[in-house]
mmCIF file of C-alpha atoms in Angstrom:
data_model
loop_
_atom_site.group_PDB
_atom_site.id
_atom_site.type_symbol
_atom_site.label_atom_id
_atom_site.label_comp_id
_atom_site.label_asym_id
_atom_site.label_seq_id
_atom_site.Cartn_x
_atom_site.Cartn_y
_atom_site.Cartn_z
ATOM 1 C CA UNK A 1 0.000 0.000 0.000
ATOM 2 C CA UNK A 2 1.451 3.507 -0.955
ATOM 3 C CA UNK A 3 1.458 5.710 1.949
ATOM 4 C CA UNK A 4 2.223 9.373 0.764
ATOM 5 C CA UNK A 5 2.269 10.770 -2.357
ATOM 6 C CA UNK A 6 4.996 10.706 -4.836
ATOM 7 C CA UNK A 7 7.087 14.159 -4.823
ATOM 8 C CA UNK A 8 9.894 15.374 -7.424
ATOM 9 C CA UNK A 9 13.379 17.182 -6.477
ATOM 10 C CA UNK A 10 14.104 20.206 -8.092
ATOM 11 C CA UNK A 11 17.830 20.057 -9.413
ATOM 12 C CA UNK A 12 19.303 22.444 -6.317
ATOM 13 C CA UNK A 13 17.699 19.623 -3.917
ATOM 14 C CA UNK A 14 19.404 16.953 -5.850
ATOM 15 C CA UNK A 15 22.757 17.696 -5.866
ATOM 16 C CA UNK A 16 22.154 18.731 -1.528
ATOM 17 C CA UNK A 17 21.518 14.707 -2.187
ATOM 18 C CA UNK A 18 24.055 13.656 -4.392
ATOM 19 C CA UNK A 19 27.769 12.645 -4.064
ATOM 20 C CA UNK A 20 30.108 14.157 -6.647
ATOM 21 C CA UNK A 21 30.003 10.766 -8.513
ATOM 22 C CA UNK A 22 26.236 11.027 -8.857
ATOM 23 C CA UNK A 23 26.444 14.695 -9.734
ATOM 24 C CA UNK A 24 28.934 14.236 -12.864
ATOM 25 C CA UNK A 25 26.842 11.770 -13.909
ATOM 26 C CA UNK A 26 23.966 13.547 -14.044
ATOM 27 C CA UNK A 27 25.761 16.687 -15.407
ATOM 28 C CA UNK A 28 26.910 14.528 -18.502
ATOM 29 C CA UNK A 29 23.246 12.474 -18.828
ATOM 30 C CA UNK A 30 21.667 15.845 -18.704
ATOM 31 C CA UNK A 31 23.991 17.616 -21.423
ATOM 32 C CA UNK A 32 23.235 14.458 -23.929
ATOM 33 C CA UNK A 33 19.210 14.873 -23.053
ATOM 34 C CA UNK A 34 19.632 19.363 -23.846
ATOM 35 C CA UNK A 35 22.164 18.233 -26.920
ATOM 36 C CA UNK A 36 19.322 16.105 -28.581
ATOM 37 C CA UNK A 37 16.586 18.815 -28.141
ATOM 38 C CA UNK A 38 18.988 21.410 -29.358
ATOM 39 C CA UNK A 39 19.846 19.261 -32.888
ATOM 40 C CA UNK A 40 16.325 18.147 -33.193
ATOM 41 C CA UNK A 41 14.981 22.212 -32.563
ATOM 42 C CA UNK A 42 18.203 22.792 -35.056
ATOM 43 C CA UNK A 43 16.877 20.437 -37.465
ATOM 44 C CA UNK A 44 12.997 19.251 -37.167
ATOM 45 C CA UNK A 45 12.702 17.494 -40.420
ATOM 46 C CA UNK A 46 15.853 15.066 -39.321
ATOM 47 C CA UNK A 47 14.545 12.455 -37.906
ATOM 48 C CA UNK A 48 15.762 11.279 -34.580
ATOM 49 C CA UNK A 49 17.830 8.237 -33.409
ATOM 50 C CA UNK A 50 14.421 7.159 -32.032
ATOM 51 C CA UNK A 51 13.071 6.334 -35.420
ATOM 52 C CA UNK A 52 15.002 3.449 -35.556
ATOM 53 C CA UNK A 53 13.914 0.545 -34.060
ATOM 54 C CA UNK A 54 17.525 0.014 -32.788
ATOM 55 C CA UNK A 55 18.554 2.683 -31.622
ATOM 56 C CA UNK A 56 17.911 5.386 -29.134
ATOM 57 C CA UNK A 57 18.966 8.572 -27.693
ATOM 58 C CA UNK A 58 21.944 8.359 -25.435
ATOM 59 C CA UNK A 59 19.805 10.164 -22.858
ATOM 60 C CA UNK A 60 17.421 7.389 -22.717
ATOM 61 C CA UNK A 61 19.979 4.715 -21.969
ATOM 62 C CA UNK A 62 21.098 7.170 -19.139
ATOM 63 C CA UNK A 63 17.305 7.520 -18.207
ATOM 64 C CA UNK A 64 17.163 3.390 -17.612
ATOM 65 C CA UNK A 65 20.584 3.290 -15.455
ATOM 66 C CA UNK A 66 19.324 6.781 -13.222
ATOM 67 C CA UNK A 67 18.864 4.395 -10.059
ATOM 68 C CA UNK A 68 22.354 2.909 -10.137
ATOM 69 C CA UNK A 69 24.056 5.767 -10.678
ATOM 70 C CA UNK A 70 22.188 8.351 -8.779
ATOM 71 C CA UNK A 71 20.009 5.996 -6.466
ATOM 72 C CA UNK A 72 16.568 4.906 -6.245
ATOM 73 C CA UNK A 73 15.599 7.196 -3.347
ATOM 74 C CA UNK A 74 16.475 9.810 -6.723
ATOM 75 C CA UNK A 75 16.024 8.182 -9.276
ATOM 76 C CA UNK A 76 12.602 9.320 -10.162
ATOM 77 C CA UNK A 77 13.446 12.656 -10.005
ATOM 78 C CA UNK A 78 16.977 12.530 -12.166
ATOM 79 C CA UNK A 79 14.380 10.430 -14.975
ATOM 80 C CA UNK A 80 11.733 13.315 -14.886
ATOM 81 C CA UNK A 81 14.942 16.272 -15.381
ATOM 82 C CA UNK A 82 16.011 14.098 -18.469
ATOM 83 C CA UNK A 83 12.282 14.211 -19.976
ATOM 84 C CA UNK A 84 12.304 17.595 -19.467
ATOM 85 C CA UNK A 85 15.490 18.732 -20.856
ATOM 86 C CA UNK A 86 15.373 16.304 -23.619
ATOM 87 C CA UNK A 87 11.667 18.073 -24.187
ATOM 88 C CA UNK A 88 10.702 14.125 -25.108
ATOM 89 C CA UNK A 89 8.504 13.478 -27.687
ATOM 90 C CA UNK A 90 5.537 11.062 -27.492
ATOM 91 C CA UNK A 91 7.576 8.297 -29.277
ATOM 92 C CA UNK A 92 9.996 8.629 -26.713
ATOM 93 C CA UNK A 93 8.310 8.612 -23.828
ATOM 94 C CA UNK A 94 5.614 5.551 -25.180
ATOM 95 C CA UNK A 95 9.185 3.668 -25.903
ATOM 96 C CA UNK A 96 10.689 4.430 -22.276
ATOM 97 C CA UNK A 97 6.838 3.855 -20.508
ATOM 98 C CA UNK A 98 6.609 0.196 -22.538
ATOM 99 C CA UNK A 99 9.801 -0.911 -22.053
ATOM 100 C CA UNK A 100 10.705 0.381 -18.810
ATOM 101 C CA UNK A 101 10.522 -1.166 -15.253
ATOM 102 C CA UNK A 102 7.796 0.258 -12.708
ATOM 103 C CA UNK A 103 9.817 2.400 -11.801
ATOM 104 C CA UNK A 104 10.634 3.901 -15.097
ATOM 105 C CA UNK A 105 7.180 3.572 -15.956
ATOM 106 C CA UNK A 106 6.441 5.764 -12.943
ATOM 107 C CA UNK A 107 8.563 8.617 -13.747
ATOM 108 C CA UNK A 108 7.406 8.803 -16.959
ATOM 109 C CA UNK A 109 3.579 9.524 -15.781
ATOM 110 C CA UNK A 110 5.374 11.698 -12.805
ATOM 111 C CA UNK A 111 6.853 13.604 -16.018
ATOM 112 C CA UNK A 112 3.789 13.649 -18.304
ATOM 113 C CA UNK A 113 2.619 17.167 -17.340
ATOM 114 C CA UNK A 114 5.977 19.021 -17.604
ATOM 115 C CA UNK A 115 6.101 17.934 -21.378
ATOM 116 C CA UNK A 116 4.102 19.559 -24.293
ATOM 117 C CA UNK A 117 2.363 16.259 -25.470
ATOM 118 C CA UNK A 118 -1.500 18.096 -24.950
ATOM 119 C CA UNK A 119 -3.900 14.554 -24.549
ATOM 120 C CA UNK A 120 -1.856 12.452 -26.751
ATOM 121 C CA UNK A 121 -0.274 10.287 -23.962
ATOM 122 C CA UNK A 122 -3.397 9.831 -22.015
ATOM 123 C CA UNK A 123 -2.888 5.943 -23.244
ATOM 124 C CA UNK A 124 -0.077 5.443 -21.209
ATOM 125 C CA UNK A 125 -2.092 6.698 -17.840
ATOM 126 C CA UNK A 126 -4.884 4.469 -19.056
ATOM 127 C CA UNK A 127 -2.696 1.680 -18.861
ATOM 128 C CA UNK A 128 -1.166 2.440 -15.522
ATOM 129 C CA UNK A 129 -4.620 2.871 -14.128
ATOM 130 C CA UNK A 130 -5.413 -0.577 -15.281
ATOM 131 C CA UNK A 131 -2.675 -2.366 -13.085
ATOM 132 C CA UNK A 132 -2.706 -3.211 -9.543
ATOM 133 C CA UNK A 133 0.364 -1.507 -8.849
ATOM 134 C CA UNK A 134 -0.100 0.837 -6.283
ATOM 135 C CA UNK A 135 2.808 3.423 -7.619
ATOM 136 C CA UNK A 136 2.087 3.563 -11.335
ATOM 137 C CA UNK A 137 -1.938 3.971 -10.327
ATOM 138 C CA UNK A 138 -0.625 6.914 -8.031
ATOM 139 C CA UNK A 139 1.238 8.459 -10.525
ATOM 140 C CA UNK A 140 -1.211 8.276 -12.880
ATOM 141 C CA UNK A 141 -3.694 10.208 -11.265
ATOM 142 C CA UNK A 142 -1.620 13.654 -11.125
ATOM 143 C CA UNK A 143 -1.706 16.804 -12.835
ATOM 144 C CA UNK A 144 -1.506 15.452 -16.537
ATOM 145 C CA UNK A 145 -4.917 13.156 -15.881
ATOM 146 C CA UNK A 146 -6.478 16.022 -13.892
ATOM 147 C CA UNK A 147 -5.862 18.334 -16.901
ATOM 148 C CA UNK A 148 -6.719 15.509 -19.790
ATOM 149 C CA UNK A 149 -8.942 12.757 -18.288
ATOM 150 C CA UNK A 150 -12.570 12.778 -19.442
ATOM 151 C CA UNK A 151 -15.217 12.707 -16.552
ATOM 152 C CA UNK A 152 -16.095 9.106 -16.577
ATOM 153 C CA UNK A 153 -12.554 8.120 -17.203
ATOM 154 C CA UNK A 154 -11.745 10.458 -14.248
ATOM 155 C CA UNK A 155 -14.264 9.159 -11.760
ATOM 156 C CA UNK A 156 -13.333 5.498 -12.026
ATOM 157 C CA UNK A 157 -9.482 7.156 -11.207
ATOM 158 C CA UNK A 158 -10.885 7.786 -8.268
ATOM 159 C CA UNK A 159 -12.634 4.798 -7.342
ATOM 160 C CA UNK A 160 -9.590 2.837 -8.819
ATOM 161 C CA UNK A 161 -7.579 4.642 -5.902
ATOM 162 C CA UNK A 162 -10.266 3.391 -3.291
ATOM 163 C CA UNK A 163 -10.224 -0.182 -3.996
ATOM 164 C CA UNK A 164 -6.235 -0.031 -4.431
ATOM 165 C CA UNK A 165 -5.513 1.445 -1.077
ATOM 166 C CA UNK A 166 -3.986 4.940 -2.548
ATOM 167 C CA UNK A 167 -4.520 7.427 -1.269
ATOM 168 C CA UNK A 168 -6.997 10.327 -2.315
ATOM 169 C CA UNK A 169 -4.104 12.802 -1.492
ATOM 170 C CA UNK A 170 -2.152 11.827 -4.828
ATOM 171 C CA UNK A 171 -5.516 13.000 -7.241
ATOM 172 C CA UNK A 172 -4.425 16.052 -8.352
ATOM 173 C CA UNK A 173 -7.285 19.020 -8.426
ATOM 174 C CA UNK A 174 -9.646 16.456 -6.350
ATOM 175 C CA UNK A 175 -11.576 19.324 -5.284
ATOM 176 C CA UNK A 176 -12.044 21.000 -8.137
ATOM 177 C CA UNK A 177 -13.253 17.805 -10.132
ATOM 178 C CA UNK A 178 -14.782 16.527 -7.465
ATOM 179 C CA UNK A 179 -17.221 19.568 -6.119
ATOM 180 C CA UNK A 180 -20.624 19.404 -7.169
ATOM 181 C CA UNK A 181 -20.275 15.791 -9.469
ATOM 182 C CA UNK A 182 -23.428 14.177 -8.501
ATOM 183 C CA UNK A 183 -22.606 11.293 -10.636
ATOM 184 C CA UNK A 184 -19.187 10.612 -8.431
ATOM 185 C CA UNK A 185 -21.107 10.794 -5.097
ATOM 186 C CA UNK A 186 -23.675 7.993 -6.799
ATOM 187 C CA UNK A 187 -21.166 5.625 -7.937
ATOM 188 C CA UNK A 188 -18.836 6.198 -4.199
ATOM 189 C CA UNK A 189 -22.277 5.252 -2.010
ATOM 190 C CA UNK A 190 -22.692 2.400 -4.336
ATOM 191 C CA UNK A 191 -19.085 1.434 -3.770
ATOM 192 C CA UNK A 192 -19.330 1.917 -0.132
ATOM 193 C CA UNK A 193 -22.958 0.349 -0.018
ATOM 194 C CA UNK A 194 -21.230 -3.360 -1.941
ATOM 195 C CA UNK A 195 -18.391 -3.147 0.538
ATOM 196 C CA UNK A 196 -20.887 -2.986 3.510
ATOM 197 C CA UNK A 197 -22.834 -6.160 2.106
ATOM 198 C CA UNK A 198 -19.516 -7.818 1.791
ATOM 199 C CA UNK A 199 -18.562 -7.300 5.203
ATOM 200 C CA UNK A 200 -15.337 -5.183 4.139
ATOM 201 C CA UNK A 201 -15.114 -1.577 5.957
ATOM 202 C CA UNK A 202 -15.652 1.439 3.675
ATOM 203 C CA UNK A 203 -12.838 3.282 3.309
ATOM 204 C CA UNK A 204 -12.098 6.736 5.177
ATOM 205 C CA UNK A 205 -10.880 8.618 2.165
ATOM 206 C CA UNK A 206 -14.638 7.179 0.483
ATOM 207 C CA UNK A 207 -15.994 9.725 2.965
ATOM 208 C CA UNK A 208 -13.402 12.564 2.263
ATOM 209 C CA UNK A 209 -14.326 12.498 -1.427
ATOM 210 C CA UNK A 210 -17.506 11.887 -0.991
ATOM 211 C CA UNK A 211 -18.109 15.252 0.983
ATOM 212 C CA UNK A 212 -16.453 17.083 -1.537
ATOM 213 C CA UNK A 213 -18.836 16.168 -4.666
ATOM 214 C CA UNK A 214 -21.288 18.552 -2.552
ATOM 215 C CA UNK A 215 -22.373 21.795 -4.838
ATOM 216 C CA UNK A 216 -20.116 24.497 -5.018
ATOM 217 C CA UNK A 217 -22.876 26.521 -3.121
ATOM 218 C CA UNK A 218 -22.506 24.678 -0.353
ATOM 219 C CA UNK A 219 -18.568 24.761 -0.496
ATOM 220 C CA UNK A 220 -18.999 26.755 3.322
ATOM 221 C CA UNK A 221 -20.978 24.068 4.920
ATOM 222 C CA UNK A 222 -20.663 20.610 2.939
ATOM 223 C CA UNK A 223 -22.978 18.138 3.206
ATOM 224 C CA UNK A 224 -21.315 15.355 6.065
ATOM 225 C CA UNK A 225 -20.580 12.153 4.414
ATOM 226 C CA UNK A 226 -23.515 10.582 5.691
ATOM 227 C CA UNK A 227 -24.724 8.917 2.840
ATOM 228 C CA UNK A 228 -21.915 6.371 3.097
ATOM 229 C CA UNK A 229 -22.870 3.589 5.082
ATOM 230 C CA UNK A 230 -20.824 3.150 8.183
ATOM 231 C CA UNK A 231 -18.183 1.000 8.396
ATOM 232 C CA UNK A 232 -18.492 -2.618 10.139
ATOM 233 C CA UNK A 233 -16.541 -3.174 12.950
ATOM 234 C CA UNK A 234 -13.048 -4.914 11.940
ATOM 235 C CA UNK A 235 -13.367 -8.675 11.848
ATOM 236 C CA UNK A 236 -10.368 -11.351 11.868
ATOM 237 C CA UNK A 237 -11.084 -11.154 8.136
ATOM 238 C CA UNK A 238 -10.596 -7.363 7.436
#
C-alpha cells in the first residue's frame, strides 16, 4: 500500500543529495538529453535516433541506469529532469513507458505534465490505471490526468484509488473535479454500499471524497458524508 504521495526534487535539492560521482553523472546524462533537443529544434525534419527501431537517444539509456548511478531514493526525479530537458517526444516517452521497469514507468507519468504532449499520452495513464500496482496507479492520477482525463474516465481514477488502497491525497485538483459531481457521489455510495454487504469496511478517504462532490454553493458548509454507510466493525477477516 502507498502511503504518501509521490514528490519530485528540483535540481538544487538533488545535488544537496548527491555525491560528486552522482552529480557528474547527471551533469553529462543531462547535457546528452539538452544536446538532442537542441539538434532536433536545429533540425525538425531530421529524424531522430528514435526512429530506428535500434537505436535510441543516449539520454534514454542514461534515463534506464538513473537508479544505479544516482540511487533509487532519486532516481525518479533525475528520470523526470532528463524528460524535461530532452523536451521528449511522445515516441519517446511511449518507448521508455513500454519498455521500462515500474519504476521507469512511474517517472514517466510523474513527467507527463511538464512535457508539451496536450492529450496524446493519455494511453499510457490508461494503462497504468489498469494495473494493480499501487505506484504507477498513483502516478497516474496527477496533474496530466487532472488536466486531460474525461469525466467518466476520471471518476473510475478515483474509485480505482479506493479499492487499491492509494490514497486520495495523490488526485491532483480532487476538489475542483470533485465539487458538485453528482454522478461521483452515486457511484462512491454504491461502492461503499457493496463493501458494507460484503462485510469489508468502507474506506475513510470514500468519505473525504464523498463530501467534496457537494455543490459548489454549499462549499462553506458541505454536506457530512452521511450517505456512506458506516463502516463494520473490523473482523479477523478485514
Amino acid at each position: 500500500m502507498l502511503t504518501s504521495p509521490i514528490s519530485l526534487k528540483f535540481r538544487k535539492e538533488l545535488d544537496a543529495g548527491l555525491g560528486g560521482a552522482a552529480r557528474a553523472w547527471l551533469d553529462e546524462a543531462l547535457a546528452e538529453a539538452a544536446h538532442d533537443a537542441a539538434r532536433t529544434t536545429a533540425t525538425p525534419d531530421t529524424p531522430r535516433p528514435e526512429a530506428s527501431s535500434y537505436a535510441s537517444p543516449p539520454w534514454e539509456l542514461r534515463y534506464a541506469a538513473a537508479g544505479r548511478h544516482c540511487g533509487p531514493e532519486h532516481a525518479d526525479s533525475v528520470r523526470s529532469l532528463l524528460l524535461v530537458e530532452a523536451h521528449a517526444s511522445l515516441s519517446s516517452v511511449t518507448r521508455l513507458y513500454e519498455q521500462g521497469t515500474a519504476a521507469e514507468r512511474r517517472a514517466v507519468l510523474l513527467t507527463l505534465h511538464l512535457l508539451d504532449l496536450g492529450d496524446t499520452a493519455l494511453p499510457l495513464v490508461e494503462d497504468a490505471l489498469r494495473a494493480n500496482d499501487t505506484r504507477l496507479v498513483a502516478a497516474a492520477v496527477g496533474p496530466y490526468a487532472a488536466d486531460h482525463l474525461d469525466r467518466h474516465a476520471w471518476r473510475h481514477a478515483v474509485l480505482k484509488c479506493l479499492f487499491t488502497e492509494v490514497p486520495v491525497t495523490a488526485v491532483a485538483r480532487l476538489d475542483d473535479r470533485a465539487r458538485g459531481d453528482a454522478e461521483l457521489a452515486r457511484m462512491l455510495t454504491d461502492f461503499a454500499a457493496e463493501r458494507t454487504a460484503a462485510g469489508r469496511p468502507v474506506p475513510e478517504d470514500l468519505r473525504t471524497v464523498l463530501a467534496l462532490t457537494a455543490p459548489a454553493d454549499e462549499g462553506d458548509h458541505p454536506a457530512r458524508p452521511t450517505a456512506a454507510p458506516a463502516a463494520p466493525a473490523p473482523t479477523e477477516e478485514s
